[in-house]
Structure formats: C-alpha cells, structure tokens
Amino acid sequence: MATTQTNPVFDRIKQDISQNDVVLYMKGTPVFPQCGFSAAVVQVLSQLGVKFKGVDVLTDPSLRQGVKDFSQWPTIPQLYVKGEFVGGCDIVREMYSSGELQEMLKSKGVQGGQG
Amino acid sequence: MRVADRIRSKLEAAFSPVRLSVIDDSERHKGHAGHRPEGETHFNVEIVSAAFAGLGRVERQRKVYAALAEELAGPVHALSVAARTPEEDRA
C-alpha cells in the first residue's frame, strides 16, 4: 500500500503486523485506553477473546503520524489482522455487529473470534 | 462558516448524496482529548450515495476522509462515518 521503503517507522509497523496476528494501533493501552474509540475496539476484541498486540501511538509521535501514512488512514485506532488493514472503530464495530468480523477472524485462523 | 456546514457542503460536492446527516457529537466528548470548549470537534456522518457502489468499507471511508482532509487536519478530532449506497439504505 505505502510505497516508501526507507521509512524506519514503516519498517517497525511492517514488522509488528507480520509478527503478530492481530495488532491494534491505539491511544493508550488495552488496560488503560486513552480514547473512547480505541476503548471500543479493545472491548470488541476482548469480547471475542482475541489475543492482540496493542501499540500505544501516544508514546511516539513519529509512530502516531507514521501509522496514518502507512495505512493511508487519518485516524486512530487502526486494526490489522494477519498483516491486512481492517479499519478503524466504525468499521470494526459494524463488522462485529454483522458477524463479519468473527467470520473473517475464523477464516484467517485467528485464535478466539468465536464470541 | 461553521465546521458542520463545511463538512456538509464538501460531502455534497464530492458525493451528491441522496441522504446526508452531519451531527455534532462534541458535547458527548466533553473533557476528552481533542475536545475544545467551542465544540465542533467530534462529528457523526451518515451518508447515502451511489458513489459508494462497488467499494468496500475501507475504500468508502477513505473517500470520505479524503473529501474532509482539511477539516481532519484542523478542527475535527474525530469523525464517525456510516457510508451506504441507496440500495443498502433501502435494505
């Protein structure tokens, strides 16, 4: 998606999303989210029993901007599953309530996701 | 022009929606990060347009974000988007 290969933040993101099945770029931590939208996605993932890596963008301004550029998505939170960008809070909530998120996690062989 | 009106006119120009609602949700986020005392920081957008046909959720929302890039870079802290086609809206 993003074409710049020399950005160290991009390298970090690529590493994160390739080494972890589910990665959530968020404000705050899964235990102490600093934003209602991040908290909402954490809640969905927790309810589904999905193990995920939460990355707090507030601790690193270059990551906060970098992940927006990498995903071509101007807001946080951002959810990645198996290296693929799924969406932000609206999309995750929508997919959860329609059952698509559970389907997608299952089809990608992610642990949990059975609700 | 108020931010809500700017959002409305830009979305109308970009998507010729058959239905559009722009709701200022800032009050509900009072005291949260990004909230300003004068409001107009958090918006809920519901937009129905044929322009979204054949596009996935991510692409639809990207298009909406792109149309509002200036606002998102400025006063708007959060934008919740529901983008549907007229067919989906009737369903």
Short mmCIF file of C-alpha atoms in Angstrom, two decimals:
data_model
loop_
_atom_site.label_atom_id
_atom_site.label_comp_id
_atom_site.label_asym_id
_atom_site.label_seq_id
_atom_site.Cartn_x
_atom_site.Cartn_y
_atom_site.Cartn_z
CA MET A 1 0.00 0.00 0.00
CA ALA A 2 2.53 2.55 1.14
CA THR A 3 5.40 2.75 -1.28
CA THR A 4 8.19 4.46 0.64
CA GLN A 5 10.60 1.73 1.61
CA THR A 6 13.11 3.73 3.58
CA ASN A 7 10.94 4.98 6.42
CA PRO A 8 12.08 3.35 9.69
CA VAL A 9 8.61 3.76 11.20
CA PHE A 10 7.15 1.83 8.27
CA ASP A 11 9.69 -0.94 8.90
CA ARG A 12 8.60 -1.12 12.51
CA ILE A 13 4.94 -1.30 11.53
CA LYS A 14 5.61 -3.98 8.91
CA GLN A 15 7.48 -5.99 11.50
CA ASP A 16 4.68 -5.63 14.05
CA ILE A 17 1.91 -6.64 11.69
CA SER A 18 3.84 -9.56 10.26
CA GLN A 19 4.89 -10.97 13.62
CA ASN A 20 1.51 -10.63 15.32
CA ASP A 21 -1.80 -11.98 14.03
CA VAL A 22 -3.79 -9.08 15.41
CA VAL A 23 -2.36 -5.62 16.04
CA LEU A 24 -4.28 -2.62 17.28
CA TYR A 25 -2.73 0.83 16.93
CA MET A 26 -4.48 2.78 19.63
CA LYS A 27 -4.34 5.67 22.06
CA GLY A 28 -3.36 4.32 25.44
CA THR A 29 -3.01 0.65 26.33
CA PRO A 30 -5.55 -2.17 26.22
CA VAL A 31 -5.85 -1.87 30.02
CA PHE A 32 -5.98 1.93 30.06
CA PRO A 33 -7.28 3.21 26.72
CA GLN A 34 -6.99 7.00 26.43
CA CYS A 35 -9.75 7.44 23.90
CA GLY A 36 -13.31 6.16 23.63
CA PHE A 37 -12.83 4.92 20.07
CA SER A 38 -9.76 2.91 20.98
CA ALA A 39 -11.59 1.57 24.03
CA ALA A 40 -14.50 0.45 21.85
CA VAL A 41 -12.24 -1.66 19.63
CA VAL A 42 -10.44 -3.15 22.65
CA GLN A 43 -13.85 -4.10 24.01
CA VAL A 44 -14.86 -5.86 20.79
CA LEU A 45 -11.61 -7.83 20.64
CA SER A 46 -11.84 -8.75 24.31
CA GLN A 47 -15.41 -9.87 23.95
CA LEU A 48 -14.34 -12.17 21.14
CA GLY A 49 -11.46 -13.47 23.20
CA VAL A 50 -8.97 -12.42 20.55
CA LYS A 51 -5.37 -12.10 21.63
CA PHE A 52 -3.90 -8.93 20.21
CA LYS A 53 -0.91 -6.65 20.45
CA GLY A 54 -1.88 -3.13 21.44
CA VAL A 55 0.51 -0.42 20.27
CA ASP A 56 0.15 2.91 22.04
CA VAL A 57 0.75 5.67 19.47
CA LEU A 58 0.71 8.35 22.17
CA THR A 59 4.14 7.26 23.37
CA ASP A 60 5.72 8.04 19.99
CA PRO A 61 4.75 10.99 17.77
CA SER A 62 6.60 9.53 14.76
CA LEU A 63 4.56 6.34 15.04
CA ARG A 64 1.34 8.30 15.56
CA GLN A 65 1.85 10.04 12.22
CA GLY A 66 3.66 7.10 10.62
CA VAL A 67 0.84 4.62 11.01
CA LYS A 68 -1.58 7.13 9.48
CA ASP A 69 0.68 7.47 6.45
CA PHE A 70 1.34 3.75 6.25
CA SER A 71 -2.34 2.82 6.30
CA GLN A 72 -3.47 5.89 4.38
CA TRP A 73 -5.98 6.35 7.16
CA PRO A 74 -6.06 9.62 9.10
CA THR A 75 -7.45 8.42 12.42
CA ILE A 76 -6.60 6.13 15.34
CA PRO A 77 -7.48 3.34 16.26
CA GLN A 78 -6.41 1.09 13.39
CA LEU A 79 -6.81 -2.65 13.37
CA TYR A 80 -4.59 -5.05 11.45
CA VAL A 81 -5.30 -8.77 11.10
CA LYS A 82 -2.66 -11.03 9.55
CA GLY A 83 -0.89 -8.03 8.08
CA GLU A 84 -4.01 -6.60 6.49
CA PHE A 85 -5.63 -3.31 7.40
CA VAL A 86 -9.19 -3.94 8.58
CA GLY A 87 -10.29 -0.44 9.52
CA GLY A 88 -10.99 1.90 12.38
CA CYS A 89 -13.59 1.97 15.10
CA ASP A 90 -16.66 2.39 12.86
CA ILE A 91 -15.71 -0.49 10.60
CA VAL A 92 -14.75 -2.83 13.45
CA ARG A 93 -18.00 -2.14 15.29
CA GLU A 94 -20.04 -2.58 12.11
CA MET A 95 -18.30 -5.83 11.21
CA TYR A 96 -18.69 -7.10 14.76
CA SER A 97 -22.41 -6.49 14.91
CA SER A 98 -22.98 -8.06 11.49
CA GLY A 99 -20.84 -11.08 12.39
CA GLU A 100 -18.37 -10.39 9.57
CA LEU A 101 -15.51 -9.76 11.95
CA GLN A 102 -15.99 -13.14 13.62
CA GLU A 103 -16.16 -14.78 10.16
CA MET A 104 -13.04 -13.02 8.98
CA LEU A 105 -11.04 -13.92 12.09
CA LYS A 106 -12.15 -17.51 11.79
CA SER A 107 -11.31 -17.74 8.10
CA LYS A 108 -7.86 -16.32 8.79
CA GLY A 109 -7.33 -18.85 11.54
CA VAL A 110 -7.02 -16.32 14.34
CA GLN A 111 -7.42 -17.70 17.84
CA GLY A 112 -10.55 -16.62 19.64
CA GLY A 113 -13.04 -14.91 17.41
CA GLN A 114 -15.82 -17.29 18.36
CA GLY A 115 -17.63 -14.75 20.55
CA MET B 1 -18.77 29.06 8.13
CA ARG B 2 -19.33 26.58 10.90
CA VAL B 3 -17.35 23.35 10.66
CA ALA B 4 -20.55 21.31 10.35
CA ASP B 5 -21.63 23.38 7.35
CA ARG B 6 -18.23 22.99 5.73
CA ILE B 7 -18.40 19.22 6.19
CA ARG B 8 -21.88 19.20 4.74
CA SER B 9 -21.03 21.27 1.66
CA LYS B 10 -17.84 19.33 0.91
CA LEU B 11 -19.61 15.98 1.15
CA GLU B 12 -22.44 17.25 -1.03
CA ALA B 13 -19.96 18.41 -3.65
CA ALA B 14 -17.95 15.17 -3.57
CA PHE B 15 -20.71 12.55 -3.43
CA SER B 16 -24.05 14.13 -4.44
CA PRO B 17 -25.64 12.13 -1.63
CA VAL B 18 -29.32 11.21 -1.66
CA ARG B 19 -29.23 11.47 2.10
CA LEU B 20 -26.75 13.16 4.41
CA SER B 21 -26.72 13.79 8.09
CA VAL B 22 -23.92 15.58 9.90
CA ILE B 23 -24.33 15.50 13.64
CA ASP B 24 -22.10 17.40 16.01
CA ASP B 25 -21.35 14.90 18.76
CA SER B 26 -18.78 17.09 20.54
CA GLU B 27 -20.84 17.59 23.67
CA ARG B 28 -20.69 13.87 24.41
CA HIS B 29 -16.90 14.03 24.31
CA LYS B 30 -16.59 16.93 26.70
CA GLY B 31 -13.39 16.71 28.70
CA HIS B 32 -11.94 14.04 26.42
CA ALA B 33 -8.79 14.50 24.37
CA GLY B 34 -9.32 16.79 21.39
CA HIS B 35 -12.41 18.47 22.76
CA ARG B 36 -12.45 22.25 22.56
CA PRO B 37 -14.74 24.43 24.65
CA GLU B 38 -16.24 25.95 21.47
CA GLY B 39 -17.25 22.46 20.28
CA GLU B 40 -17.32 21.20 16.69
CA THR B 41 -14.58 18.62 17.26
CA HIS B 42 -16.49 15.33 17.05
CA PHE B 43 -18.92 14.53 14.27
CA ASN B 44 -21.09 11.64 13.17
CA VAL B 45 -21.66 11.48 9.43
CA GLU B 46 -24.25 9.32 7.78
CA ILE B 47 -24.09 9.47 4.02
CA VAL B 48 -26.00 7.63 1.32
CA SER B 49 -24.66 7.91 -2.20
CA ALA B 50 -24.38 5.87 -5.38
CA ALA B 51 -20.70 6.84 -5.40
CA PHE B 52 -20.02 4.09 -2.85
CA ALA B 53 -21.28 1.26 -5.04
CA GLY B 54 -18.72 -1.48 -5.58
CA LEU B 55 -16.42 -0.17 -2.85
CA GLY B 56 -15.54 -1.89 0.40
CA ARG B 57 -15.86 -0.28 3.80
CA VAL B 58 -12.26 0.87 3.94
CA GLU B 59 -12.36 2.48 0.50
CA ARG B 60 -15.63 4.26 1.25
CA GLN B 61 -14.36 5.72 4.46
CA ARG B 62 -11.06 6.70 2.80
CA LYS B 63 -13.03 8.67 0.22
CA VAL B 64 -14.99 10.47 2.90
CA TYR B 65 -11.80 11.22 4.83
CA ALA B 66 -10.16 12.49 1.64
CA ALA B 67 -13.02 14.90 0.96
CA LEU B 68 -12.64 16.22 4.51
CA ALA B 69 -8.85 16.15 4.73
CA GLU B 70 -8.66 19.83 5.56
CA GLU B 71 -11.14 19.57 8.40
CA LEU B 72 -9.47 16.45 9.81
CA ALA B 73 -6.11 18.16 9.75
CA GLY B 74 -7.64 21.12 11.53
CA PRO B 75 -10.52 21.44 13.98
CA VAL B 76 -12.05 17.98 13.64
CA HIS B 77 -10.65 15.49 16.12
CA ALA B 78 -12.93 12.57 15.38
CA LEU B 79 -15.25 11.65 12.58
CA SER B 80 -17.54 8.67 12.72
CA VAL B 81 -18.70 7.57 9.28
CA ALA B 82 -21.52 5.36 8.03
CA ALA B 83 -21.40 5.29 4.22
CA ARG B 84 -24.01 3.33 2.30
CA THR B 85 -25.35 3.02 -1.21
CA PRO B 86 -29.02 3.84 -1.87
CA GLU B 87 -29.68 0.10 -2.36
CA GLU B 88 -28.15 -0.80 1.00
CA ASP B 89 -30.02 2.04 2.63
CA ARG B 90 -33.35 0.64 1.45
CA ALA B 91 -32.48 -2.87 2.58
#
